[in-house]
Structure formats: structure tokens, C-alpha cells
PDB file of C-alpha atoms and ligand atoms in Angstrom:
ATOM      1  CA  UNK A   1      27.385  -1.926  -5.744  1.00 43.00           C
ATOM      2  CA  UNK A   2      25.671  -4.136  -3.679  1.00 47.00           C
ATOM      3  CA  UNK A   3      23.053  -5.148  -6.096  1.00 52.00           C
ATOM      4  CA  UNK A   4      24.729  -9.217  -5.719  1.00 58.00           C
ATOM      5  CA  UNK A   5      23.560  -9.294  -1.888  1.00 61.00           C
ATOM      6  CA  UNK A   6      20.045 -10.730  -2.111  1.00 66.00           C
ATOM      7  CA  UNK A   7      20.173  -8.674   1.195  1.00 71.00           C
ATOM      8  CA  UNK A   8      20.138  -5.483   0.069  1.00 77.00           C
ATOM      9  CA  UNK A   9      18.460  -5.297  -3.158  1.00 85.00           C
ATOM     10  CA  UNK A  10      18.323  -3.107  -5.652  1.00 87.00           C
ATOM     11  CA  UNK A  11      17.120   0.202  -4.258  1.00 89.00           C
ATOM     12  CA  UNK A  12      14.682   0.924  -7.539  1.00 90.00           C
ATOM     13  CA  UNK A  13      11.765   3.628  -5.775  1.00 91.00           C
ATOM     14  CA  UNK A  14      12.120   6.953  -4.603  1.00 91.00           C
ATOM     15  CA  UNK A  15      11.504   6.009  -1.436  1.00 91.00           C
ATOM     16  CA  UNK A  16      13.981   3.253  -1.129  1.00 89.00           C
ATOM     17  CA  UNK A  17      17.101   5.609   0.060  1.00 91.00           C
ATOM     18  CA  UNK A  18      14.782   6.834   2.807  1.00 92.00           C
ATOM     19  CA  UNK A  19      14.115   3.605   4.060  1.00 91.00           C
ATOM     20  CA  UNK A  20      17.823   2.330   3.803  1.00 91.00           C
ATOM     21  CA  UNK A  21      18.950   5.223   5.650  1.00 92.00           C
ATOM     22  CA  UNK A  22      16.263   4.466   9.003  1.00 94.00           C
ATOM     23  CA  UNK A  23      17.995   1.171   8.558  1.00 92.00           C
ATOM     24  CA  UNK A  24      20.649   1.559   9.011  1.00 92.00           C
ATOM     25  CA  UNK A  25      20.753   3.783  12.187  1.00 94.00           C
ATOM     26  CA  UNK A  26      18.848   1.606  13.290  1.00 94.00           C
ATOM     27  CA  UNK A  27      21.648  -1.307  12.496  1.00 94.00           C
ATOM     28  CA  UNK A  28      24.063   1.054  13.558  1.00 94.00           C
ATOM     29  CA  UNK A  29      23.050   2.134  17.609  1.00 94.00           C
ATOM     30  CA  UNK A  30      21.618  -1.378  17.842  1.00 94.00           C
ATOM     31  CA  UNK A  31      25.280  -2.623  16.868  1.00 96.00           C
ATOM     32  CA  UNK A  32      26.807   0.795  18.919  1.00 95.00           C
ATOM     33  CA  UNK A  33      24.790  -0.772  21.883  1.00 93.00           C
ATOM     34  CA  UNK A  34      25.397  -4.835  21.231  1.00 96.00           C
ATOM     35  CA  UNK A  35      29.528  -3.454  21.096  1.00 97.00           C
ATOM     36  CA  UNK A  36      29.166  -1.686  24.660  1.00 94.00           C
ATOM     37  CA  UNK A  37      26.764  -3.501  26.637  1.00 95.00           C
ATOM     38  CA  UNK A  38      28.843  -6.523  25.748  1.00 96.00           C
ATOM     39  CA  UNK A  39      32.482  -5.157  26.196  1.00 96.00           C
ATOM     40  CA  UNK A  40      31.264  -3.758  29.838  1.00 94.00           C
ATOM     41  CA  UNK A  41      29.951  -6.792  30.122  1.00 95.00           C
ATOM     42  CA  UNK A  42      33.366  -9.118  29.303  1.00 95.00           C
ATOM     43  CA  UNK A  43      35.262  -5.904  31.360  1.00 94.00           C
ATOM     44  CA  UNK A  44      33.453  -5.963  34.993  1.00 90.00           C
ATOM     45  CA  UNK A  45      33.550  -9.524  34.792  1.00 90.00           C
ATOM     46  CA  UNK A  46      37.508  -9.343  34.311  1.00 88.00           C
ATOM     47  CA  UNK A  47      38.043  -6.322  36.888  1.00 84.00           C
ATOM     48  CA  UNK A  48      34.941  -7.724  39.520  1.00 81.00           C
ATOM     49  CA  UNK A  49      36.206 -11.626  39.462  1.00 78.00           C
ATOM     50  CA  UNK A  50      36.048 -13.434  42.530  1.00 75.00           C
ATOM     51  CA  UNK A  51      40.027 -13.634  43.112  1.00 71.00           C
ATOM     52  CA  UNK A  52      39.609  -9.795  43.592  1.00 58.00           C
ATOM     53  CA  UNK A  53      37.736  -9.594  46.619  1.00 62.00           C
ATOM     54  CA  UNK A  54      36.574  -5.474  46.845  1.00 62.00           C
ATOM     55  CA  UNK A  55      35.427  -3.897  49.684  1.00 62.00           C
ATOM     56  CA  UNK A  56      31.589  -3.591  49.511  1.00 63.00           C
ATOM     57  CA  UNK A  57      31.546   0.039  51.778  1.00 61.00           C
ATOM     58  CA  UNK A  58      33.109   1.912  48.382  1.00 66.00           C
ATOM     59  CA  UNK A  59      29.872   1.061  45.674  1.00 67.00           C
ATOM     60  CA  UNK A  60      28.484   3.536  45.304  1.00 71.00           C
ATOM     61  CA  UNK A  61      24.702   3.650  45.760  1.00 78.00           C
ATOM     62  CA  UNK A  62      23.151   5.669  43.488  1.00 84.00           C
ATOM     63  CA  UNK A  63      24.798   8.401  40.876  1.00 85.00           C
ATOM     64  CA  UNK A  64      22.344  10.853  39.841  1.00 87.00           C
ATOM     65  CA  UNK A  65      23.846  12.267  36.151  1.00 89.00           C
ATOM     66  CA  UNK A  66      24.567   8.608  35.488  1.00 88.00           C
ATOM     67  CA  UNK A  67      21.246   8.286  36.133  1.00 90.00           C
ATOM     68  CA  UNK A  68      19.613  10.701  33.936  1.00 92.00           C
ATOM     69  CA  UNK A  69      22.261  10.396  31.459  1.00 91.00           C
ATOM     70  CA  UNK A  70      21.126   6.284  30.657  1.00 88.00           C
ATOM     71  CA  UNK A  71      17.552   7.683  31.086  1.00 93.00           C
ATOM     72  CA  UNK A  72      18.955  10.868  28.400  1.00 95.00           C
ATOM     73  CA  UNK A  73      20.681   9.262  25.999  1.00 92.00           C
ATOM     74  CA  UNK A  74      18.103   6.578  25.074  1.00 91.00           C
ATOM     75  CA  UNK A  75      15.368   8.681  26.279  1.00 95.00           C
ATOM     76  CA  UNK A  76      16.601  10.814  22.889  1.00 95.00           C
ATOM     77  CA  UNK A  77      17.531   8.217  20.158  1.00 93.00           C
ATOM     78  CA  UNK A  78      14.786   5.842  20.698  1.00 94.00           C
ATOM     79  CA  UNK A  79      12.641   9.918  19.424  1.00 95.00           C
ATOM     80  CA  UNK A  80      14.344  10.409  16.206  1.00 95.00           C
ATOM     81  CA  UNK A  81      13.569   6.822  15.556  1.00 94.00           C
ATOM     82  CA  UNK A  82       9.586   7.301  15.790  1.00 96.00           C
ATOM     83  CA  UNK A  83       9.923  10.644  14.196  1.00 96.00           C
ATOM     84  CA  UNK A  84      12.605   9.760  10.934  1.00 95.00           C
ATOM     85  CA  UNK A  85       9.797   6.831  11.334  1.00 94.00           C
ATOM     86  CA  UNK A  86       6.524   8.268  11.515  1.00 95.00           C
ATOM     87  CA  UNK A  87       7.320  10.601   9.407  1.00 94.00           C
ATOM     88  CA  UNK A  88       8.710   8.642   6.218  1.00 93.00           C
ATOM     89  CA  UNK A  89       5.544   5.908   7.704  1.00 92.00           C
ATOM     90  CA  UNK A  90       3.570   8.819   6.294  1.00 92.00           C
ATOM     91  CA  UNK A  91       5.104  10.023   2.298  1.00 89.00           C
ATOM     92  CA  UNK A  92       4.997   6.330   2.524  1.00 90.00           C
ATOM     93  CA  UNK A  93       1.007   5.848   3.346  1.00 89.00           C
ATOM     94  CA  UNK A  94       0.423   9.555   1.027  1.00 89.00           C
ATOM     95  CA  UNK A  95       0.355   8.520  -2.482  1.00 88.00           C
ATOM     96  CA  UNK A  96       0.500  11.557  -4.865  1.00 89.00           C
ATOM     97  CA  UNK A  97      -2.371  12.985  -6.132  1.00 85.00           C
ATOM     98  CA  UNK A  98      -1.542  12.861  -9.857  1.00 86.00           C
ATOM     99  CA  UNK A  99      -0.814   8.808  -8.986  1.00 89.00           C
ATOM    100  CA  UNK A 100      -0.933   5.939 -12.301  1.00 90.00           C
ATOM    101  CA  UNK A 101      -4.100   3.790 -11.049  1.00 88.00           C
ATOM    102  CA  UNK A 102      -3.825   0.598 -10.437  1.00 91.00           C
ATOM    103  CA  UNK A 103      -5.385  -2.679  -8.927  1.00 91.00           C
ATOM    104  CA  UNK A 104      -4.317  -5.157  -7.858  1.00 92.00           C
ATOM    105  CA  UNK A 105      -6.217  -8.231  -6.593  1.00 90.00           C
ATOM    106  CA  UNK A 106      -4.789 -11.252  -4.642  1.00 91.00           C
ATOM    107  CA  UNK A 107      -6.040 -15.422  -5.359  1.00 89.00           C
ATOM    108  CA  UNK A 108      -4.541 -18.724  -4.011  1.00 88.00           C
ATOM    109  CA  UNK A 109      -2.119 -18.445  -6.039  1.00 88.00           C
ATOM    110  CA  UNK A 110      -1.380 -15.381  -8.071  1.00 90.00           C
ATOM    111  CA  UNK A 111      -1.596 -11.498  -8.736  1.00 93.00           C
ATOM    112  CA  UNK A 112      -3.942 -10.464 -11.124  1.00 90.00           C
ATOM    113  CA  UNK A 113      -3.342  -6.672 -12.308  1.00 91.00           C
ATOM    114  CA  UNK A 114      -5.074  -4.758 -13.493  1.00 88.00           C
ATOM    115  CA  UNK A 115      -4.138  -1.079 -15.592  1.00 87.00           C
ATOM    116  CA  UNK A 116      -6.752   1.677 -16.089  1.00 81.00           C
ATOM    117  CA  UNK A 117      -6.674   1.455 -20.235  1.00 79.00           C
ATOM    118  CA  UNK A 118      -8.418  -2.175 -18.857  1.00 74.00           C
ATOM    119  CA  UNK A 119      -5.180  -3.891 -19.859  1.00 81.00           C
ATOM    120  CA  UNK A 120      -5.184  -7.307 -17.819  1.00 82.00           C
ATOM    121  CA  UNK A 121      -1.576  -9.313 -16.075  1.00 86.00           C
ATOM    122  CA  UNK A 122      -1.238 -11.681 -14.775  1.00 88.00           C
ATOM    123  CA  UNK A 123       1.764 -11.901 -12.858  1.00 91.00           C
ATOM    124  CA  UNK A 124       3.609  -8.944 -14.069  1.00 90.00           C
ATOM    125  CA  UNK A 125       3.255  -5.344 -13.966  1.00 92.00           C
ATOM    126  CA  UNK A 126       4.593  -3.117 -16.324  1.00 92.00           C
ATOM    127  CA  UNK A 127       4.461   0.327 -14.666  1.00 92.00           C
ATOM    128  CA  UNK A 128       6.525   3.475 -16.646  1.00 92.00           C
ATOM    129  CA  UNK A 129       9.707   4.812 -14.843  1.00 91.00           C
ATOM    130  CA  UNK A 130       8.875   8.407 -13.368  1.00 89.00           C
ATOM    131  CA  UNK A 131       6.074   8.430 -12.560  1.00 91.00           C
ATOM    132  CA  UNK A 132       4.041   7.606  -9.226  1.00 93.00           C
ATOM    133  CA  UNK A 133       1.781   4.190  -9.134  1.00 94.00           C
ATOM    134  CA  UNK A 134      -0.881   3.745  -6.264  1.00 93.00           C
ATOM    135  CA  UNK A 135      -1.505   0.491  -5.533  1.00 93.00           C
ATOM    136  CA  UNK A 136      -5.829  -0.221  -4.390  1.00 91.00           C
ATOM    137  CA  UNK A 137      -5.296  -3.994  -3.668  1.00 92.00           C
ATOM    138  CA  UNK A 138      -8.261  -6.378  -2.072  1.00 91.00           C
ATOM    139  CA  UNK A 139      -8.021 -10.595  -2.042  1.00 90.00           C
ATOM    140  CA  UNK A 140     -10.682 -12.880  -3.863  1.00 87.00           C
ATOM    141  CA  UNK A 141      -9.390 -15.556  -0.435  1.00 89.00           C
ATOM    142  CA  UNK A 142      -7.001 -15.113   2.532  1.00 92.00           C
ATOM    143  CA  UNK A 143      -4.958 -12.240   3.108  1.00 93.00           C
ATOM    144  CA  UNK A 144      -1.684 -11.912   0.895  1.00 94.00           C
ATOM    145  CA  UNK A 145       1.005  -9.279   1.293  1.00 95.00           C
ATOM    146  CA  UNK A 146       2.385  -7.733  -1.746  1.00 94.00           C
ATOM    147  CA  UNK A 147       5.991  -7.216  -1.824  1.00 94.00           C
ATOM    148  CA  UNK A 148       8.261  -5.492  -3.973  1.00 93.00           C
ATOM    149  CA  UNK A 149      12.071  -5.677  -2.382  1.00 91.00           C
ATOM    150  CA  UNK A 150      13.723  -3.258  -4.568  1.00 91.00           C
ATOM    151  CA  UNK A 151      11.181  -0.291  -3.829  1.00 92.00           C
ATOM    152  CA  UNK A 152      11.445  -1.128  -0.159  1.00 92.00           C
ATOM    153  CA  UNK A 153       7.327  -1.266   0.902  1.00 92.00           C
ATOM    154  CA  UNK A 154       5.408  -3.940   1.101  1.00 93.00           C
ATOM    155  CA  UNK A 155       1.809  -4.370   2.138  1.00 93.00           C
ATOM    156  CA  UNK A 156      -1.074  -6.660   3.480  1.00 94.00           C
ATOM    157  CA  UNK A 157      -3.865  -8.133   0.193  1.00 93.00           C
ATOM    158  CA  UNK A 158      -6.608  -8.324   3.314  1.00 92.00           C
ATOM    159  CA  UNK A 159     -10.367  -9.782   1.701  1.00 89.00           C
ATOM    160  CA  UNK A 160     -13.098  -8.528   2.126  1.00 85.00           C
ATOM    161  CA  UNK A 161     -10.935  -4.369   2.099  1.00 87.00           C
ATOM    162  CA  UNK A 162      -9.764  -2.698   0.232  1.00 90.00           C
ATOM    163  CA  UNK A 163      -5.199  -1.393   1.193  1.00 90.00           C
ATOM    164  CA  UNK A 164      -2.447   1.107  -1.131  1.00 90.00           C
ATOM    165  CA  UNK A 165       0.453   0.990  -1.136  1.00 92.00           C
ATOM    166  CA  UNK A 166       2.200   3.671  -3.705  1.00 94.00           C
ATOM    167  CA  UNK A 167       6.125   4.498  -5.401  1.00 93.00           C
ATOM    168  CA  UNK A 168       8.075   5.736  -7.586  1.00 93.00           C
ATOM    169  CA  UNK A 169      10.115   3.530  -9.978  1.00 92.00           C
ATOM    170  CA  UNK A 170      13.274   5.303 -10.697  1.00 92.00           C
ATOM    171  CA  UNK A 171      15.387   2.004 -13.073  1.00 90.00           C
ATOM    172  CA  UNK A 172      13.814   1.084 -15.521  1.00 91.00           C
ATOM    173  CA  UNK A 173      14.455  -3.243 -14.794  1.00 91.00           C
ATOM    174  CA  UNK A 174      12.578  -5.846 -13.610  1.00 91.00           C
ATOM    175  CA  UNK A 175      12.643  -6.354 -10.005  1.00 92.00           C
ATOM    176  CA  UNK A 176      10.577  -9.218  -8.225  1.00 92.00           C
ATOM    177  CA  UNK A 177       7.211  -9.460  -7.150  1.00 93.00           C
ATOM    178  CA  UNK A 178       6.046 -11.686  -3.904  1.00 93.00           C
ATOM    179  CA  UNK A 179       4.043 -12.411  -1.693  1.00 94.00           C
ATOM    180  CA  UNK A 180       5.252 -12.875   1.775  1.00 93.00           C
ATOM    181  CA  UNK A 181       1.450 -13.767   3.863  1.00 92.00           C
ATOM    182  CA  UNK A 182       1.652 -16.894   4.638  1.00 93.00           C
ATOM    183  CA  UNK A 183      -1.392 -18.360   2.047  1.00 92.00           C
ATOM    184  CA  UNK A 184      -1.542 -22.286   1.333  1.00 89.00           C
ATOM    185  CA  UNK A 185      -0.028 -25.066  -0.171  1.00 89.00           C
ATOM    186  CA  UNK A 186       1.415 -22.497  -3.336  1.00 89.00           C
ATOM    187  CA  UNK A 187       2.419 -19.459  -1.245  1.00 92.00           C
ATOM    188  CA  UNK A 188       5.629 -19.653  -2.278  1.00 90.00           C
ATOM    189  CA  UNK A 189       5.058 -20.267  -6.118  1.00 89.00           C
ATOM    190  CA  UNK A 190       2.701 -17.014  -5.623  1.00 92.00           C
ATOM    191  CA  UNK A 191       5.954 -14.562  -7.484  1.00 91.00           C
ATOM    192  CA  UNK A 192       5.652 -12.621 -10.276  1.00 92.00           C
ATOM    193  CA  UNK A 193       7.823  -9.307 -11.501  1.00 91.00           C
ATOM    194  CA  UNK A 194       7.360  -5.748 -11.430  1.00 93.00           C
ATOM    195  CA  UNK A 195       9.546  -4.313 -15.382  1.00 92.00           C
ATOM    196  CA  UNK A 196       9.982  -0.590 -15.121  1.00 93.00           C
ATOM    197  CA  UNK A 197       9.648   0.525 -18.613  1.00 91.00           C
ATOM    198  CA  UNK A 198      10.618   4.171 -20.141  1.00 91.00           C
ATOM    199  CA  UNK A 199       7.695   6.067 -20.805  1.00 89.00           C
ATOM    200  CA  UNK A 200       7.072   5.789 -23.558  1.00 88.00           C
ATOM    201  CA  UNK A 201       8.154   2.140 -23.894  1.00 88.00           C
ATOM    202  CA  UNK A 202       5.868   1.619 -21.187  1.00 89.00           C
ATOM    203  CA  UNK A 203       3.186   3.558 -24.123  1.00 86.00           C
ATOM    204  CA  UNK A 204       4.124   1.836 -26.783  1.00 85.00           C
ATOM    205  CA  UNK A 205       3.412  -1.362 -24.202  1.00 84.00           C
ATOM    206  CA  UNK A 206       0.108  -0.399 -23.735  1.00 82.00           C
ATOM    207  CA  UNK A 207      -0.859   0.718 -26.820  1.00 78.00           C
ATOM    208  CA  UNK A 208       0.698  -2.270 -28.711  1.00 74.00           C
ATOM    209  CA  UNK A 209      -1.633  -5.027 -26.337  1.00 59.00           C
ATOM    210  CA  UNK A 210      -4.283  -3.101 -27.145  1.00 53.00           C
ATOM    211  CA  UNK A 211      -3.520  -3.498 -31.356  1.00 49.00           C
ATOM    212  CA  UNK A 212      -3.887  -7.195 -30.716  1.00 47.00           C
ATOM    213  CA  UNK A 213      -6.780  -7.449 -28.400  1.00 46.00           C
ATOM    214  CA  UNK A 214      -9.208  -5.482 -30.104  1.00 41.00           C
ATOM    215  CA  UNK A 215     -12.386  -5.884 -29.973  1.00 42.00           C
ATOM    216  CA  UNK A 216     -12.529  -8.246 -26.459  1.00 42.00           C
ATOM    217  CA  UNK A 217     -10.955  -5.165 -24.000  1.00 51.00           C
ATOM    218  CA  UNK A 218     -11.535  -2.355 -22.842  1.00 65.00           C
ATOM    219  CA  UNK A 219     -11.508   0.213 -20.209  1.00 78.00           C
ATOM    220  CA  UNK A 220     -12.610   0.013 -17.163  1.00 78.00           C
ATOM    221  CA  UNK A 221     -14.064   2.441 -17.422  1.00 79.00           C
ATOM    222  CA  UNK A 222     -16.447   0.818 -20.170  1.00 80.00           C
ATOM    223  CA  UNK A 223     -16.876  -2.712 -18.400  1.00 81.00           C
ATOM    224  CA  UNK A 224     -17.972  -0.493 -15.167  1.00 82.00           C
ATOM    225  CA  UNK A 225     -20.793   1.449 -17.335  1.00 82.00           C
ATOM    226  CA  UNK A 226     -21.880  -2.225 -19.111  1.00 82.00           C
ATOM    227  CA  UNK A 227     -21.821  -3.408 -15.761  1.00 83.00           C
ATOM    228  CA  UNK A 228     -24.133  -0.713 -14.064  1.00 84.00           C
ATOM    229  CA  UNK A 229     -26.393  -1.460 -16.807  1.00 81.00           C
ATOM    230  CA  UNK A 230     -26.596  -5.297 -16.386  1.00 81.00           C
ATOM    231  CA  UNK A 231     -27.394  -4.477 -12.545  1.00 81.00           C
ATOM    232  CA  UNK A 232     -29.241  -2.367 -13.739  1.00 80.00           C
ATOM    233  CA  UNK A 233     -27.897   0.281 -10.461  1.00 81.00           C
ATOM    234  CA  UNK A 234     -29.449   3.067 -13.596  1.00 77.00           C
ATOM    235  CA  UNK A 235     -33.545   2.412 -12.068  1.00 74.00           C
ATOM    236  CA  UNK A 236     -32.375   4.547  -8.631  1.00 78.00           C
ATOM    237  CA  UNK A 237     -28.833   6.350  -9.353  1.00 80.00           C
ATOM    238  CA  UNK A 238     -29.839   8.460 -12.282  1.00 75.00           C
ATOM    239  CA  UNK A 239     -33.246  10.293 -12.824  1.00 63.00           C
ATOM    240  CA  UNK A 240     -35.626   9.159 -14.741  1.00 60.00           C
ATOM    241  CA  UNK A 241     -38.159  12.343 -14.222  1.00 60.00           C
ATOM    242  CA  UNK A 242     -36.658  15.058 -13.063  1.00 57.00           C
ATOM    243  CA  UNK A 243     -36.158  15.161  -9.303  1.00 62.00           C
ATOM    244  CA  UNK A 244     -36.664  11.793  -8.667  1.00 67.00           C
ATOM    245  CA  UNK A 245     -34.369   9.721  -8.054  1.00 72.00           C
ATOM    246  CA  UNK A 246     -34.781   6.745  -4.796  1.00 76.00           C
ATOM    247  CA  UNK A 247     -30.897   6.640  -4.795  1.00 79.00           C
ATOM    248  CA  UNK A 248     -27.972   9.442  -4.405  1.00 81.00           C
ATOM    249  CA  UNK A 249     -26.524  10.773  -8.214  1.00 79.00           C
ATOM    250  CA  UNK A 250     -23.382   9.852  -8.468  1.00 81.00           C
ATOM    251  CA  UNK A 251     -21.895  12.244 -10.819  1.00 80.00           C
ATOM    252  CA  UNK A 252     -19.467  13.908  -9.263  1.00 77.00           C
ATOM    253  CA  UNK A 253     -19.493  11.876  -6.418  1.00 82.00           C
ATOM    254  CA  UNK A 254     -15.369   9.935  -5.851  1.00 82.00           C
ATOM    255  CA  UNK A 255     -13.641  11.583  -3.829  1.00 82.00           C
ATOM    256  CA  UNK A 256     -15.831  14.236  -2.198  1.00 84.00           C
ATOM    257  CA  UNK A 257     -17.707  13.767   1.384  1.00 86.00           C
ATOM    258  CA  UNK A 258     -20.488  12.463   1.215  1.00 85.00           C
ATOM    259  CA  UNK A 259     -23.181  13.389   4.413  1.00 84.00           C
ATOM    260  CA  UNK A 260     -24.510  10.121   6.003  1.00 86.00           C
ATOM    261  CA  UNK A 261     -28.156   9.764   7.619  1.00 83.00           C
ATOM    262  CA  UNK A 262     -26.329   8.949  11.013  1.00 84.00           C
ATOM    263  CA  UNK A 263     -24.193  12.529  10.363  1.00 84.00           C
ATOM    264  CA  UNK A 264     -21.046  11.858   9.818  1.00 87.00           C
ATOM    265  CA  UNK A 265     -19.236  13.202   6.774  1.00 86.00           C
ATOM    266  CA  UNK A 266     -16.929  10.164   4.786  1.00 87.00           C
ATOM    267  CA  UNK A 267     -14.677  10.456   1.647  1.00 85.00           C
ATOM    268  CA  UNK A 268     -15.806   8.876  -1.457  1.00 85.00           C
ATOM    269  CA  UNK A 269     -13.387   6.299  -2.258  1.00 84.00           C
ATOM    270  CA  UNK A 270     -12.650   2.869  -3.268  1.00 84.00           C
ATOM    271  CA  UNK A 271     -13.587   1.526   0.170  1.00 85.00           C
ATOM    272  CA  UNK A 272     -16.254   3.215   0.585  1.00 86.00           C
ATOM    273  CA  UNK A 273     -18.269   3.205  -2.545  1.00 85.00           C
ATOM    274  CA  UNK A 274     -17.403  -0.811  -1.583  1.00 85.00           C
ATOM    275  CA  UNK A 275     -18.565  -1.491   1.326  1.00 85.00           C
ATOM    276  CA  UNK A 276     -22.041   0.691  -0.982  1.00 85.00           C
ATOM    277  CA  UNK A 277     -22.357  -1.328  -2.753  1.00 85.00           C
ATOM    278  CA  UNK A 278     -21.795  -4.512  -0.620  1.00 84.00           C
ATOM    279  CA  UNK A 279     -23.195  -3.793   2.726  1.00 83.00           C
ATOM    280  CA  UNK A 280     -25.533  -0.487   1.302  1.00 83.00           C
ATOM    281  CA  UNK A 281     -26.989  -0.167   4.010  1.00 81.00           C
ATOM    282  CA  UNK A 282     -24.404   0.339   6.096  1.00 83.00           C
ATOM    283  CA  UNK A 283     -24.218   4.372   5.554  1.00 84.00           C
ATOM    284  CA  UNK A 284     -26.736   5.007   4.753  1.00 83.00           C
ATOM    285  CA  UNK A 285     -26.549   8.903   2.689  1.00 85.00           C
ATOM    286  CA  UNK A 286     -28.264  11.328   4.294  1.00 81.00           C
ATOM    287  CA  UNK A 287     -32.124  12.433   2.854  1.00 79.00           C
ATOM    288  CA  UNK A 288     -31.961   8.264   1.458  1.00 80.00           C
ATOM    289  CA  UNK A 289     -34.824   5.658   2.574  1.00 78.00           C
ATOM    290  CA  UNK A 290     -32.380   2.279   3.541  1.00 79.00           C
ATOM    291  CA  UNK A 291     -33.860   0.811  -0.151  1.00 77.00           C
ATOM    292  CA  UNK A 292     -30.901  -1.026  -2.053  1.00 82.00           C
ATOM    293  CA  UNK A 293     -30.198  -5.032  -1.654  1.00 80.00           C
ATOM    294  CA  UNK A 294     -26.553  -6.197  -1.317  1.00 82.00           C
ATOM    295  CA  UNK A 295     -25.165  -6.914  -4.200  1.00 80.00           C
ATOM    296  CA  UNK A 296     -22.688  -9.608  -2.525  1.00 80.00           C
ATOM    297  CA  UNK A 297     -22.095 -12.259  -4.428  1.00 77.00           C
ATOM    298  CA  UNK A 298     -23.508 -11.151  -7.844  1.00 79.00           C
ATOM    299  CA  UNK A 299     -20.469  -9.032  -8.322  1.00 82.00           C
ATOM    300  CA  UNK A 300     -16.307  -9.769  -8.060  1.00 82.00           C
ATOM    301  CA  UNK A 301     -13.901  -8.488  -6.745  1.00 81.00           C
ATOM    302  CA  UNK A 302     -14.081  -7.357 -10.363  1.00 81.00           C
ATOM    303  CA  UNK A 303     -16.243  -6.071 -11.011  1.00 84.00           C
ATOM    304  CA  UNK A 304     -16.261  -3.904  -8.495  1.00 85.00           C
ATOM    305  CA  UNK A 305     -12.873  -2.457 -10.239  1.00 83.00           C
ATOM    306  CA  UNK A 306     -15.052  -1.855 -13.077  1.00 84.00           C
ATOM    307  CA  UNK A 307     -18.384  -0.664 -11.752  1.00 85.00           C
ATOM    308  CA  UNK A 308     -15.487   1.992  -9.387  1.00 84.00           C
ATOM    309  CA  UNK A 309     -13.796   3.286 -12.171  1.00 82.00           C
ATOM    310  CA  UNK A 310     -17.158   3.920 -13.981  1.00 84.00           C
ATOM    311  CA  UNK A 311     -18.504   5.716 -10.701  1.00 84.00           C
ATOM    312  CA  UNK A 312     -14.806   7.594 -10.868  1.00 82.00           C
ATOM    313  CA  UNK A 313     -15.392   8.849 -14.568  1.00 79.00           C
ATOM    314  CA  UNK A 314     -18.118   9.647 -14.215  1.00 79.00           C
ATOM    315  CA  UNK A 315     -16.982  12.314 -10.840  1.00 69.00           C
ATOM    316  CA  UNK A 316     -13.721  12.995 -13.229  1.00 57.00           C
ATOM    317  CA  UNK A 317     -16.403  14.127 -16.084  1.00 45.00           C
ATOM    318  CA  UNK A 318     -18.303  16.732 -13.815  1.00 45.00           C
ATOM    319  CA  UNK A 319     -14.878  17.933 -12.768  1.00 46.00           C
ATOM    320  CA  UNK A 320     -13.499  18.707 -16.032  1.00 43.00           C
ATOM    321  CA  UNK A 321     -17.194  20.324 -17.144  1.00 41.00           C
ATOM    322  CA  UNK A 322     -16.746  22.568 -13.993  1.00 41.00           C
ATOM    323  CA  UNK A 323     -13.701  23.725 -14.291  1.00 37.00           C
ATOM    324  CA  UNK A 324     -14.230  25.352 -17.900  1.00 33.00           C
TER     325      UNK A 324
HETATM  326 CU1  LIG B   1      -0.318 -15.295  -1.175  1.00 59.01          CU
HETATM  327 CU2  LIG B   1       1.045 -16.133   0.191  1.00 59.01          CU
END
């Protein structure tokens, strides 16, 4: 109904109606107080105007009940805003476990989007309807920001680290994708579209694009495995002699807690693996020496994503074996 108003893009994700409801609540509260305050200002300005003198003695100096009222009512209202906003924020920050993983790379001035199958898109993102999609994002140069108004998601894309966002599209169609962080001359041209397809059509699209590029493309995992060989990671991370390994095993690593030299424990997520490749000494695994050289400058952001996918696949293979 509001689809033609640019202020109100379509609600095309599961969180969109919730975000809008909070937004309308904030607008309604603000509007109520604007009307109340301005009405009182005008009313009192008229009532106590200069031409109608009052006796100063009749002015009350304090009124505890009134003071309590204008303290407690705003407190209650702001606490509602806070708890509502916080719970929605936590929902928006935690992608469901079964989400489809998409890697997003921002650079001046385009979006590169990578599907787990290895399919790579530029300024276009095809996703299935009714399935959560998790975006793991980084930038090759400056700060960008990934914004899909119809899904009510926006997240900064920062060089040197991974940020995440997720959504679940509810309606097939095409939606705008914007960069919302000023990132240089062609910032305004750093736009794209998100195509939401029925799951069947999405599968066809994936299969079709795979068939049309036979041989030249492979999945992120396969390319990651090739890069893993090329960089000779296996020298330290795979046992050549039984029991002799210079670096920790990567099998079953992804998503698991890792005990560090300094006594801390971290979860081996995308950010941890990325950091360990670029700055190996930052989080040294307990029981190992700081022998690993940095791979900063040798692996591109896309290469990192491939390596992470490969390491992730080692973890998942292990999980499957464990379950059987
Ligand atoms: Cu990228 Cu603005």
C-alpha cells in the first residue's frame, strides 16, 4: 500500500515489519510530545501575556506529584524504547544457524558477492525466498556500508575486519542495494540490486550459471584447497610424520573454541581465521611456537574467503563423521 512512497520501501524481509513497528512507535511518541509541548507553549504564552498581570505570590514553587509524573512517565517510555530496541537489535545481530553464507567484498566502487558454490556476482545478489542469508563482509579499500532498504538491514563494511548481517527475504522481486557510507567520487554509483527468487528458481539459477561456466569455476572450498596447497600451508598444518606437527590441525576447527597461549579461549570463526592468516602471532594457540609467517599482502580478500571456506569444510566433514 505504501510501496510508491520512497520513505517507506516495501517490507520484504522477516524483520522489516518489526523494525517498522518500532519506528512508528518512536515517531508517534515524538509527535505526541511535539504537539503537547507546542500547545502548552502557545496556551501559556497567551494566558500569561503581559497585558494580564498576575500576583506573583500565587505561583506555586514546587509540586512533588507533578515532578514525579514528569520523571516517571518519560522514564517508562524510554525504558520501553530501550528494551524493544535492544531485543530487536539482538535478533538482527544473530544469524540463524542454518543460514546460507554469502561473502561480500566492497571496493571502490562495486560490490562483489560470493556464493558458497563459487558463483561470483557483481552489484547483484540472487537469493532464495524464505531462507536466512548470512552476509560476511569486508572491504578492500575504504569504509563502505551495505544497505538494503526493503530488508531494513544496514551494516558498515570495514577494511581489515569482518562484519556480518543477515536477512530472510519474504517476497520474490527486485530490491535496491545501496552503499550508504561516502566512499569517494563514485559513491553514488555504488549501487546494485537484490533478486529474491522462489527456491526452485534459485536452484535453477545456480545450476544454470554453473553449467554455463564449466571448468572455469569451482566452489569456494575447492579454490581454497588449491590456495592452501599453493601457499604450502600443509607443511605445518598437516601431519607428515605421525604426531609431529609444527602448527595446530585445522580439521574440525571451524566454530569450535580454541585454547590460546595466554589462557584465553576464542571461537574459531571467520574473523579469527582471517586474523591468524594475516597476523599469526596475535592469537597464538596453546602449545605451539610463533613460527608462522604473516601472509599479509600475499593473499587477497577473496583468497582469504576461499581459505576460510576450505578450513570450514574441514570442520564440517569432521562433524558429519562424528555424527555417524
Ligand atoms: Cu562505497 Cu559509498
